XYZ file of C-alpha atoms in Angstrom:
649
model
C 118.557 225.650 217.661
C 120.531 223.067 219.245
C 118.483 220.839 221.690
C 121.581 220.105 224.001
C 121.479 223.151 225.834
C 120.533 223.156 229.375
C 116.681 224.862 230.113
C 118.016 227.091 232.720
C 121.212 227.009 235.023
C 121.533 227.820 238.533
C 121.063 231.449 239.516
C 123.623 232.920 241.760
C 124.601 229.901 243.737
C 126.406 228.657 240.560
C 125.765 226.345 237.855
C 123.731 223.052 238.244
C 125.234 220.073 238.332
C 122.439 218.324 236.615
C 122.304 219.028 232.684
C 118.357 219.645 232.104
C 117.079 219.381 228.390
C 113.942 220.285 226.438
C 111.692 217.989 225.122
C 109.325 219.144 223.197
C 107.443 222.405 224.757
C 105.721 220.515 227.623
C 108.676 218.261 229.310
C 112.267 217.895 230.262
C 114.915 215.218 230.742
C 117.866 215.029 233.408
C 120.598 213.789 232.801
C 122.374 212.055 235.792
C 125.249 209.936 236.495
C 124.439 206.867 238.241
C 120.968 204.841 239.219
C 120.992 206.141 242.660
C 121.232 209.744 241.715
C 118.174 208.751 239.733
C 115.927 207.661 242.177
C 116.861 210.546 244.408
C 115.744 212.816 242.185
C 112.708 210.974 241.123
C 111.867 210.727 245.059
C 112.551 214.098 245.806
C 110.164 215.179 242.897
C 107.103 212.336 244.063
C 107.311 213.646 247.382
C 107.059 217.336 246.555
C 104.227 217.243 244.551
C 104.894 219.974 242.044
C 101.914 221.686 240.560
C 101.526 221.188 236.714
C 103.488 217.717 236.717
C 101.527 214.899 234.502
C 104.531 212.334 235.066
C 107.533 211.176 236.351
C 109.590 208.916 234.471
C 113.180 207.380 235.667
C 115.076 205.138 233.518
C 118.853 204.046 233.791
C 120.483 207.659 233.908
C 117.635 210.130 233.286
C 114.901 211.723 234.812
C 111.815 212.816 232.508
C 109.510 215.118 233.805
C 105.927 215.800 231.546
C 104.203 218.771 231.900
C 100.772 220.274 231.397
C 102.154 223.239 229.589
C 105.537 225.400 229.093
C 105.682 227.337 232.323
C 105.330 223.865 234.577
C 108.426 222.645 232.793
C 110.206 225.767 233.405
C 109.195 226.062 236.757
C 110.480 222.142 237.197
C 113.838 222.714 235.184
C 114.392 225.596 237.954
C 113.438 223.732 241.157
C 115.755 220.262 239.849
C 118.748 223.201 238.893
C 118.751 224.141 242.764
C 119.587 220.624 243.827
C 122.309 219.967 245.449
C 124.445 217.103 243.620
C 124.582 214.682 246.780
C 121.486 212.954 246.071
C 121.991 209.624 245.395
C 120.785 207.417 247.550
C 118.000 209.700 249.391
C 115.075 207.181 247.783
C 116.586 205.089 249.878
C 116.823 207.061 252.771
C 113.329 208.115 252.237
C 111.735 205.175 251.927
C 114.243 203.217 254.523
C 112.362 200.302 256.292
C 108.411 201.640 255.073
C 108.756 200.799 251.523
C 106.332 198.108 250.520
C 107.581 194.395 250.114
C 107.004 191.894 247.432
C 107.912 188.040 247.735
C 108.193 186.588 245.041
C 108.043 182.656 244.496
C 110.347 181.317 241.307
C 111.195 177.684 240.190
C 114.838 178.224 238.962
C 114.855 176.163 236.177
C 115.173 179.399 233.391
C 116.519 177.750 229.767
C 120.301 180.461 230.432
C 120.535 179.245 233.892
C 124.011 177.106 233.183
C 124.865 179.441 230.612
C 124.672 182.258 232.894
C 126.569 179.985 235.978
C 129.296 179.752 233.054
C 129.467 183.288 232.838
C 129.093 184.871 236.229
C 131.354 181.280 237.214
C 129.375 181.052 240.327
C 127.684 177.391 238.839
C 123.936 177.410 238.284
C 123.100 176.644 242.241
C 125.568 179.930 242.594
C 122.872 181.776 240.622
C 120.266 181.298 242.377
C 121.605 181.532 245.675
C 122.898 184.867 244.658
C 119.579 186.174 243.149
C 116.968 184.992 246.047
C 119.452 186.014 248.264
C 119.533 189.902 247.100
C 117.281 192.715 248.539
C 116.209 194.421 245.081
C 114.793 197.911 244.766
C 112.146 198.295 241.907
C 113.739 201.163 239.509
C 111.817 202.190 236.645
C 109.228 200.547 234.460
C 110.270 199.325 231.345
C 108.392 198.435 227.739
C 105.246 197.099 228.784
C 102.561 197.412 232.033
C 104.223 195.597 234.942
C 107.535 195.300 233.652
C 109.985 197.206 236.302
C 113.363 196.963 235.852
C 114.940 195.716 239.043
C 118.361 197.150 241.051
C 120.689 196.275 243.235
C 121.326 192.816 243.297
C 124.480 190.671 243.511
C 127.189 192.400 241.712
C 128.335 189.116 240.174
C 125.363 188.041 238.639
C 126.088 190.720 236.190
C 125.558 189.614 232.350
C 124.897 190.706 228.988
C 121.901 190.373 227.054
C 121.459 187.800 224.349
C 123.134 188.348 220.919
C 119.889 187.496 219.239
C 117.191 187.998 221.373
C 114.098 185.953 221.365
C 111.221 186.191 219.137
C 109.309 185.473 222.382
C 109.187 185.095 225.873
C 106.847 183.285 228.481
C 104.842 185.395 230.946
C 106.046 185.086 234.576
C 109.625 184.668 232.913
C 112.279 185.908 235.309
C 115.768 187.394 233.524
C 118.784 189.171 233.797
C 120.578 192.135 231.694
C 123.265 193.843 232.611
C 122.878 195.267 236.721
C 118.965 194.035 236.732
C 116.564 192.036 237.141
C 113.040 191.624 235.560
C 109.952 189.884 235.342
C 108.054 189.652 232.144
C 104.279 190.264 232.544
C 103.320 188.740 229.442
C 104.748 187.507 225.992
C 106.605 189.559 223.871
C 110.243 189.517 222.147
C 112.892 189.647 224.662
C 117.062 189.510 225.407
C 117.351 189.103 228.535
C 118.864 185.821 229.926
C 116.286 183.557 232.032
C 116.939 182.139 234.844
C 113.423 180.650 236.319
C 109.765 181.233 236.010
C 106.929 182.574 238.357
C 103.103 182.419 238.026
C 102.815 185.445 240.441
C 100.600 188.115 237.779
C 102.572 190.844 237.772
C 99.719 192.995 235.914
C 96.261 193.267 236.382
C 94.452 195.781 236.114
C 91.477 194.630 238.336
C 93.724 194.903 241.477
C 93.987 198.293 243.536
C 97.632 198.443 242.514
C 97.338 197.284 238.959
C 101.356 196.432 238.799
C 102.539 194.160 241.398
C 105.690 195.870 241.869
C 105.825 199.946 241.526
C 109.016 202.269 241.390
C 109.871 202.403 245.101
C 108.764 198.776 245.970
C 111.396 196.176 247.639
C 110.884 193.100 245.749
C 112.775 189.692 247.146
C 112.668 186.145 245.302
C 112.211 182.905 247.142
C 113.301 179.478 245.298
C 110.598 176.846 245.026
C 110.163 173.784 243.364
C 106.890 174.104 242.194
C 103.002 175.671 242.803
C 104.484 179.420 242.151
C 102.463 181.905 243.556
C 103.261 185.601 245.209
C 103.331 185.827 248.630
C 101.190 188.332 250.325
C 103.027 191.847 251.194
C 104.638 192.000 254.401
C 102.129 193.027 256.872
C 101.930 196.764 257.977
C 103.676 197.913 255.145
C 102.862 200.773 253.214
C 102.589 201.301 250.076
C 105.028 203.179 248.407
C 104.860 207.227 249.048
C 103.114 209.418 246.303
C 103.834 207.145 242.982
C 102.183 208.156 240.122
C 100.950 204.470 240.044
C 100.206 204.316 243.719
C 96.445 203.817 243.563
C 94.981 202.348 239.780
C 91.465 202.561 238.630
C 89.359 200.158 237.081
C 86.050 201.499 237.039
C 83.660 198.824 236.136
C 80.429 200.096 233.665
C 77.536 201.542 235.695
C 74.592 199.239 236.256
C 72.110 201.095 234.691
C 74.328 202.378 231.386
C 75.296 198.100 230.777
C 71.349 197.289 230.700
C 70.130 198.784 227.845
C 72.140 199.144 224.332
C 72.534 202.354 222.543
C 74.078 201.956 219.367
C 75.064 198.175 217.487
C 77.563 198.020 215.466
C 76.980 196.332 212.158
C 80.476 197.391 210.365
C 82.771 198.260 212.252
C 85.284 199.610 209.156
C 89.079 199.027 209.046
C 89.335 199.490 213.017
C 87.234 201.334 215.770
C 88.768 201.718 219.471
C 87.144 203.330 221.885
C 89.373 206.505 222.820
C 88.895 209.252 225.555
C 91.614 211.271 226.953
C 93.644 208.733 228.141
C 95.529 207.291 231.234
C 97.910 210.077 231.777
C 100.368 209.861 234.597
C 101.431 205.938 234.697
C 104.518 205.828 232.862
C 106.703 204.977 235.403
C 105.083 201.393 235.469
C 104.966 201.137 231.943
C 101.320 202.479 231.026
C 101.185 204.711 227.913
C 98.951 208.157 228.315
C 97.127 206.578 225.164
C 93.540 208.093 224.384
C 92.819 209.741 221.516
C 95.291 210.459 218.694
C 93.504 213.325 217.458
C 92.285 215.006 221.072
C 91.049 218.438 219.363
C 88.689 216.484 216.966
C 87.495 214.654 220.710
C 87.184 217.596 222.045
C 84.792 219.266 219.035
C 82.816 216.161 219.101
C 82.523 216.025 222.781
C 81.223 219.757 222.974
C 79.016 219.703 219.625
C 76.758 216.830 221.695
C 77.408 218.333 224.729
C 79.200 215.999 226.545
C 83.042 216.892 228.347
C 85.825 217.215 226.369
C 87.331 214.289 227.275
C 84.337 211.266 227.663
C 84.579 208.426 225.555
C 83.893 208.187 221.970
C 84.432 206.038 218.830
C 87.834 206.445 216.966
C 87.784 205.518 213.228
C 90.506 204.350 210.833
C 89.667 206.431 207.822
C 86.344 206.886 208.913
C 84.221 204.366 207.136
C 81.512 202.654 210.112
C 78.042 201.248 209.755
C 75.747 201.269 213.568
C 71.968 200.932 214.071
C 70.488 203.127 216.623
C 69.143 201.103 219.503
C 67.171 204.003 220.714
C 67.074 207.864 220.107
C 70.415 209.169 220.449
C 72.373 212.611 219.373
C 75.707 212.208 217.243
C 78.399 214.363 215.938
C 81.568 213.390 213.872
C 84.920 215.277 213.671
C 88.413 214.577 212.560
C 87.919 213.803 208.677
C 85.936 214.929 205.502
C 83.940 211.881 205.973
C 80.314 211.881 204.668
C 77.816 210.113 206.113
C 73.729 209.166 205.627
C 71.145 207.981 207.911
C 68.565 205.458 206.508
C 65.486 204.738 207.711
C 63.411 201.586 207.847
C 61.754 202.015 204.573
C 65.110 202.224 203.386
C 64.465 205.945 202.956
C 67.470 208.278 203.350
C 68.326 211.663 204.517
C 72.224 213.527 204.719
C 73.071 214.248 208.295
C 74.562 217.612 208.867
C 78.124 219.057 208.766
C 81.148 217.297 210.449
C 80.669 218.813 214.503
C 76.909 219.339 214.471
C 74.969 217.060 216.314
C 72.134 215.278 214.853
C 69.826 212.563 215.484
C 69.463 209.286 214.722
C 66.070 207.400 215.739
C 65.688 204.253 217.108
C 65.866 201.371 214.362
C 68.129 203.803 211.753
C 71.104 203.099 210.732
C 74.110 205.441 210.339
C 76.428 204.812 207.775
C 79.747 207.049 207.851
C 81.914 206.675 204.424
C 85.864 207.260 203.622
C 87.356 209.837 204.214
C 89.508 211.705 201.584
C 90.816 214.190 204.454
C 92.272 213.127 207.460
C 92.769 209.709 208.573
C 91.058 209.464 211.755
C 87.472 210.377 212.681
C 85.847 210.889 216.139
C 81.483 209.078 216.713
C 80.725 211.230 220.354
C 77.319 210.161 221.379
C 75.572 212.539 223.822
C 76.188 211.198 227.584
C 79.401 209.375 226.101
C 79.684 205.416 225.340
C 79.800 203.125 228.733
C 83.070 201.215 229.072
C 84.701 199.933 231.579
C 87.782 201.814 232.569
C 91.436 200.551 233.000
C 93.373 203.379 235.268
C 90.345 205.916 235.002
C 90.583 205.810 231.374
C 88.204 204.012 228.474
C 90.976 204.099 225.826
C 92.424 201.134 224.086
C 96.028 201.193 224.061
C 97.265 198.985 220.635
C 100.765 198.691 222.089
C 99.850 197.123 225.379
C 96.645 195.926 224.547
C 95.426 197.954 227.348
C 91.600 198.732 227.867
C 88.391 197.741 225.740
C 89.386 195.730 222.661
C 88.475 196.802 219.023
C 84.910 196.872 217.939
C 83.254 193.818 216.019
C 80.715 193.284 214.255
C 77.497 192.773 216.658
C 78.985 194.762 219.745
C 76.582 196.833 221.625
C 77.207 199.426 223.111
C 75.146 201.843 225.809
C 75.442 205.531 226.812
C 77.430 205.916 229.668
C 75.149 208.487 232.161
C 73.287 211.084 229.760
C 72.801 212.957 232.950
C 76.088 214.317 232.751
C 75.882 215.297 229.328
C 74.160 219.083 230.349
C 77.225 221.469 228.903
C 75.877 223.566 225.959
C 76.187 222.223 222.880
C 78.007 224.213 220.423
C 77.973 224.889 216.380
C 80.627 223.793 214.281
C 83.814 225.242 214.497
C 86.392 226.363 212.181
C 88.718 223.387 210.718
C 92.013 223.698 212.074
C 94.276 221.045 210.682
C 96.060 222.935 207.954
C 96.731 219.080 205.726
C 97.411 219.931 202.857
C 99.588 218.451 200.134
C 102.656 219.443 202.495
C 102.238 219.393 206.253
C 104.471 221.738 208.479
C 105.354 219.685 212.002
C 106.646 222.152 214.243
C 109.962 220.357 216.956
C 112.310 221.141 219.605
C 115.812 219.801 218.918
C 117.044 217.353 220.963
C 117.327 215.872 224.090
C 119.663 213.429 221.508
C 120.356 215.631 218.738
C 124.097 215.777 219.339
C 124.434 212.085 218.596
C 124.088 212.569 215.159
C 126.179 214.842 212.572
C 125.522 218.589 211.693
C 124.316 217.260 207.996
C 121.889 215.007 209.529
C 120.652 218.027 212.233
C 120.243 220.129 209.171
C 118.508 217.480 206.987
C 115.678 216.148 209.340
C 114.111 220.052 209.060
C 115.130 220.808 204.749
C 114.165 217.686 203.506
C 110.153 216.471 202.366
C 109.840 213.589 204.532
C 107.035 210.997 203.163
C 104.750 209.200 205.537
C 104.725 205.447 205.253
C 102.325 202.801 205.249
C 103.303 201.514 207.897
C 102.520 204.287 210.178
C 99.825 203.377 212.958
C 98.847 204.558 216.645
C 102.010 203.931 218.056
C 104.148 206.463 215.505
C 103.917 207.765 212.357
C 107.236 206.147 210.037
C 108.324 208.317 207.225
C 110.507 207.636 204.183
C 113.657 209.487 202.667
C 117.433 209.947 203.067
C 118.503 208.551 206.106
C 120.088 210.505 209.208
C 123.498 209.770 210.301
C 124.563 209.289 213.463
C 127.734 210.784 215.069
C 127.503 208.220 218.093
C 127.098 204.787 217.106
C 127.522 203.503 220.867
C 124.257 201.910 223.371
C 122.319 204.993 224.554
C 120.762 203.805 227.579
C 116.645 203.683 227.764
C 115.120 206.753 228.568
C 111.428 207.838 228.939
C 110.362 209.276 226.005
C 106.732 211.449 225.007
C 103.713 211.942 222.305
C 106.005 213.691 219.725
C 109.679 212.365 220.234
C 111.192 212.107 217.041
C 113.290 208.716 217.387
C 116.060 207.378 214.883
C 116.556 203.687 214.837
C 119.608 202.347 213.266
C 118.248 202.257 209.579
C 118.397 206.213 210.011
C 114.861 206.382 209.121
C 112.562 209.017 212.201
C 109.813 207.415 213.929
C 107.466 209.904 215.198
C 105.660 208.611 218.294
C 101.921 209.023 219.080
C 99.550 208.188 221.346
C 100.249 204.863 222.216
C 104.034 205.198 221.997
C 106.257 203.372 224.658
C 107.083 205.319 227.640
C 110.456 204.345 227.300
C 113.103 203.723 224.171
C 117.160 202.846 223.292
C 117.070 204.599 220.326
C 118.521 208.257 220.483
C 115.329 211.293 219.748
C 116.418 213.768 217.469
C 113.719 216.564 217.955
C 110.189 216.400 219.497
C 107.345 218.122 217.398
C 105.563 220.085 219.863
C 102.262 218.456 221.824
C 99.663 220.593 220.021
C 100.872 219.127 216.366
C 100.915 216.012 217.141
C 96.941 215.952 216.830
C 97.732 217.368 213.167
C 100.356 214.125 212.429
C 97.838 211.993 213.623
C 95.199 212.706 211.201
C 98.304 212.391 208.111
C 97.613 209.780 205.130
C 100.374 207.078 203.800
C 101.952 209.186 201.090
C 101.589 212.661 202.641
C 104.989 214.958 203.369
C 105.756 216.500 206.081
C 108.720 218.955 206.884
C 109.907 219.727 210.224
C 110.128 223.431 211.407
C 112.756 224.020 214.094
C 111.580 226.148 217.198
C 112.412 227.640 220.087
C 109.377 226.235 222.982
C 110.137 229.576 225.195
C 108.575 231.101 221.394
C 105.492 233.724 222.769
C 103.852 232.695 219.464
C 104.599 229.118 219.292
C 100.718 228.107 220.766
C 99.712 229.095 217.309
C 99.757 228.150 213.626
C 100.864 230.825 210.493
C 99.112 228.574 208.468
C 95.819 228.107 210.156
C 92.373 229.868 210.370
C 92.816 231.619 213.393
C 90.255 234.500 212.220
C 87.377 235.056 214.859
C 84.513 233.903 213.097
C 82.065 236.430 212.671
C 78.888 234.431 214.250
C 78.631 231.570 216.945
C 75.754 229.664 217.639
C 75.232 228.507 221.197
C 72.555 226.595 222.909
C 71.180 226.727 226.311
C 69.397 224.889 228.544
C 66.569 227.031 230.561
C 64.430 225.566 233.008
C 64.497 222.344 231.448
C 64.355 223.244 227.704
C 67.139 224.445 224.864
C 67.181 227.426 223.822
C 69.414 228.687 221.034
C 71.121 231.890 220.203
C 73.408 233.296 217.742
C 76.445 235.468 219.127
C 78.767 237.911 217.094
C 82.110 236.002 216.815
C 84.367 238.884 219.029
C 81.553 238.642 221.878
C 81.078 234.854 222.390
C 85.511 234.292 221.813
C 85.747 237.397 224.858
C 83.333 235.587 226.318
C 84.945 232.197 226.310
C 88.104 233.524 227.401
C 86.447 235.729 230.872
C 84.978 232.302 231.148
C 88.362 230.005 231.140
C 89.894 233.220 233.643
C 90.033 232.489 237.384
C 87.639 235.081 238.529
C 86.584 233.678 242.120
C 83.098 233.211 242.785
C 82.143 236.561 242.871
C 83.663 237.600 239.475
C 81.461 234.062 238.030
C 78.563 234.871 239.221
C 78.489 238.453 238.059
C 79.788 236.887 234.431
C 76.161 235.155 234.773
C 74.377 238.223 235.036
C 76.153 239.964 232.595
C 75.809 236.966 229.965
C 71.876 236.942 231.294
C 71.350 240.620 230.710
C 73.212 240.183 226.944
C 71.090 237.240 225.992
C 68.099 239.544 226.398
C 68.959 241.704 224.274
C 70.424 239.063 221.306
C 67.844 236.804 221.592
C 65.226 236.831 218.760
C 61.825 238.020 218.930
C 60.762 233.924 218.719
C 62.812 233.148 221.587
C 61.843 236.081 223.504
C 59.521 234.724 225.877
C 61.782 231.947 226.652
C 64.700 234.528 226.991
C 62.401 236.088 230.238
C 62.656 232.735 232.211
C 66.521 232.983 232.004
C 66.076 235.225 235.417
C 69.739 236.140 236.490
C 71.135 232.943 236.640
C 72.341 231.127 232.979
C 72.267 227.058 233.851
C 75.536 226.918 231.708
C 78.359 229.756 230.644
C 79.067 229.287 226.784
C 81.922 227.950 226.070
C 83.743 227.912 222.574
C 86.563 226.718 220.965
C 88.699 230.054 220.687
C 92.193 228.350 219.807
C 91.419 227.236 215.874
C 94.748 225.904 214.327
């Protein structure tokens, strides 16, 4: 099961001369030798716009490439194994004169600017003149939104990073490392050298292009003394061709859903975020996908209110949350054990139903949802979804970044975002498919990085218990035991890494990233548990073990679980809506999952609306002697196909 191996090689033509690797079952990483190779390659595969392709991500010598599923990573290991190896430079020619332009004012006065004269020995006025005069090409986005590592400069202004780097830098900070250049967006830790300062806001995600400068972008500084501000873009230009980041949203909340209040929050627990399913597709300018950690518990609360899979709901640290209803509003909860109780003004008190039913809550009640003792995270979906305003099309707060709406407080209202769209059919609760037990199986690819460590620490990250710790949170889950040992001890350059990469820092100890992990890392990935378990590490407690199963992504059988209840379950209740009113109906299990699947098959037009009839004719004959008369209005046209969740874990 080594993860070193290339996906695919050539065909007859020969063998590539790119090494393509597996990450996970839904991506791949190239590896390349030089920058400009990299950018070819990650122009070649903007402009060509292959189907099934979530992201692009270059770094310093890679190329990753996220997926929706399997076959689109196959499909893009093929295409990138019938390049041709003279690439480098093509970004270049691609883009030639019509790449957009960034002027950027600094006041060179950074705190390394002598020290870095000393080094380069071209004096501190050297620097500068060097660095303002160099025509740099935005690369790659780095550890945060907005930060884009910059290329081709200068060749002497070439320097390492710090030693020790700092515990933080100022936004607008302008630095060197190594071959680049880089502005910091905001404060954080940082080694790079500075050299001078700029107010020009390099992310904001209120603008049309959220990130000043994008892979792609030509970026030139200009010294000033003082009053730093960017310079408009060079007339006529265009932006950049086809980037992933090319054209941000940020939706603001709909009039009417930001004048009335739905739900208050009195308690808002350990932490709420508000969580959808994310910003997927913005790596290469530093924006993690984010969104939910636990998407199939979304997805169940979503559908049990009847709202998309993916609209915005509340995301619970262990559960515990205290709201009043504002007005009359439907609720479901997934993800956890959790129990909750609704209490009335007369402080008179009544059990809501099972985990992904909806119930209701009347205006003036409050809803109180307890700890859970199962699972870690729990999903609030109100039907029509919660009204938020939206940071690259996406509600969800991103902890590492700080990204989108901030963490629920005490006193924070919040409003239903259109109920109008809310008019799927609801559905019954479904089977429980995290299999948490005392024990939890995670399920990885080895590699892209597995051959810098030994064969004892290959063979030990999947036999030993691994214990989660503490200090786990949104970003990755941290586990304790033996330590793995590396084989390579050398710099691994920053490459773009996914939900599920399995990294190693130096004190040997994995790191399992989640939702808000960064898009890039130094540190080398070992393995990447597979996208649908992540939901399943998501929802682990400090203290719980975990083992990690080697497997092979091509597996037929990987997309499902030994170890979880993938039975058909023998009845499903559906509801629907006919002319204007619900009407509920109880399916056998085999029908309603053969239904859901004809209804997820691309059948044309035709083929859909003759599945209406059919499903018509059938609720007829299923419906119940109550709901007969209702069943008569139905005609041959059903409002909404039934739709279940067939793929239990």
């Amino acid at each position: 099961m080594g993860g070193s191996k290339r996906m695919r090689s050539a065909g007859a033509g020969g063998s590539s001369p790119f090494t393509v690797r597996a990450v996970g079952d839904r991506a791949c990483i190239v590896d390349l030798p030089d920058l400009d190779t990299v950018l070819g390659l990650a122009a070649i595969l903007r402009e060509r716009g292959f189907p099934g392709v979530i992201d692009i991500v270059p770094a310093a010598r890679t190329v990753l490439v996220t997926c929706v599923d399997r076959a689109s990573a196959r499909r893009i290991a093929d295409e990138i194994a019938g390049l041709p190896s003279g690439i480098a430079g093509f970004a270049r020619s691609m883009l030639g004169e019509s790449a957009r332009v960034a002027i950027v004012d600094v006041v060179y006065d950074g705190e390394d600017l002598e020290a870095v004269g000393a080094l380069t020995g071209l004096s501190a006025a050297g620097v500068v003149a060097a660095h303002s005069g160099s025509r740099w090409t935005a690369a790659f986005g780095g550890f945060a939104p907005g930060f884009v590592y910059l290329t081709g400069g200068d060749a002497a202004l070439r320097v390492p990073r710090l030693e020790s780097p700092r515990e933080r830098v100022a936004p607008g900070s302008v630095g060197l490392a190594g071959a680049f250049s880089a502005v910091y967006p905001g404060a954080s830790p940082g080694g790079w050298r500075l050299i001078g300062r700029t107010t020009a806001q390099l992310w904001d995600a209120t603008r049309e292009r959220a990130s000043l400068i994008a892979p792609g972008d030509t970026v030139t500084f200009r010294a000033v003394r003082e009053q730093v501000a960017l310079a408009a873009p060079v007339p006529d230009a265009p932006d950049a061709p086809d980037a992933p980041s090319a054209v941000p949203d940020a939706s603001p909340v709909p009039p009417e859903a930001a004048s009335s209040s739905a739900i208050t929050v009195i308690d808002p627990g350990m932490q709420t975020l508000v969580q959808d399913a994310g910003r997927a597709g913005h790596s290469a300018i530093g924006v993690s996908p984010s969104g939910a950690a636990d998407r199939v518990a979304l997805r169940r609360a979503n559908r049990a209110v009847g709202n998309a899979d993916g609209a915005a709901a509340l995301e619970t640290l262990n559960a515990a949350l205290v709201v009043r209803a504002d007005v009359d509003v439907s609720i479901a909860l997934a993800g956890t054990d959790a129990t909750a109780e609704i209490v009335g003004a007369g402080d008179e008190r009544r059990t809501p139903p099972s985990s992904q039913e909806a119930f209701t809550v009347r205006r003036g009640e409050v809803l109180r949802v307890g700890r859970a003792t199962r699972g870690m995270r729990g999903v609030f979906a109100i039907r029509g979804g919660f009204a938020v305003p939206r940071v690259l099309g996406s509600a969800s707060h991103d902890s590492l970044s700080g990204i989108g709406p901030a963490p629920l407080a005490a006193g924070d209202a919040l409003a239903i975002d259109d109920p109008r769209q809310a008019d799927r059919a609801a559905h019954s609760p479904e089977s429980d498919g995290h299999p948490i037990g005392d024990e939890v199986q995670l399920r990885f690819v080895p590699g892209p990085r597995s051959d810098w460590f030994d064969a004892k620490a290959r063979a030990a990250l999947a036999s030993q218990s691994w214990r989660l710790s503490a200090s786990s949170n949104r970003v990755g889950a941290r586990f304790d035991g033996t330590p793995l040992r590396r084989a390579r001890h050398d710099e691994l350059p920053s490459e773009g890494t996914v939900r599920g990469s399995i990294q190693v820092p130096p004190n040997g100890l994995p790191v399992l990233f989640l939702a808000d992990h960064p898009v890039t890392g130094g540190y080398p990935v070992i393995g990447t548990v597979i996208d649908a378990d992540t939901d399943i590490a998501a929802q682990l407690r400090p203290g719980s073990h975990v083992r990690f199963v080697p497997v092979d992504p091509d597996d037929p059988h990987l997309g499902s679980r030994p170890d979880a209840r993938s039975e058909i379950p023998e009845a499903v209740r559906l509801s629907f809506e006919v002319d204007g009113k619900r009407v509920a109906v109880t399916l056998p299990g085999a029908l309603a999952v053969a239904l859901d699947r004809l209804s997820a098959t691309d059948i044309g037009d035709d083929g859909r609306l003759l599945m209406e009839d059919t499903v018509a004719t059938l609720l007829r004959d299923i419906l119940s002697a109550s709901a007969a008369a209702a069943a008569g209005k139905i005609g041959t046209r059903v409002r909404q196909r039934p739709e279940i969740e067939s793929d239990h874990r």
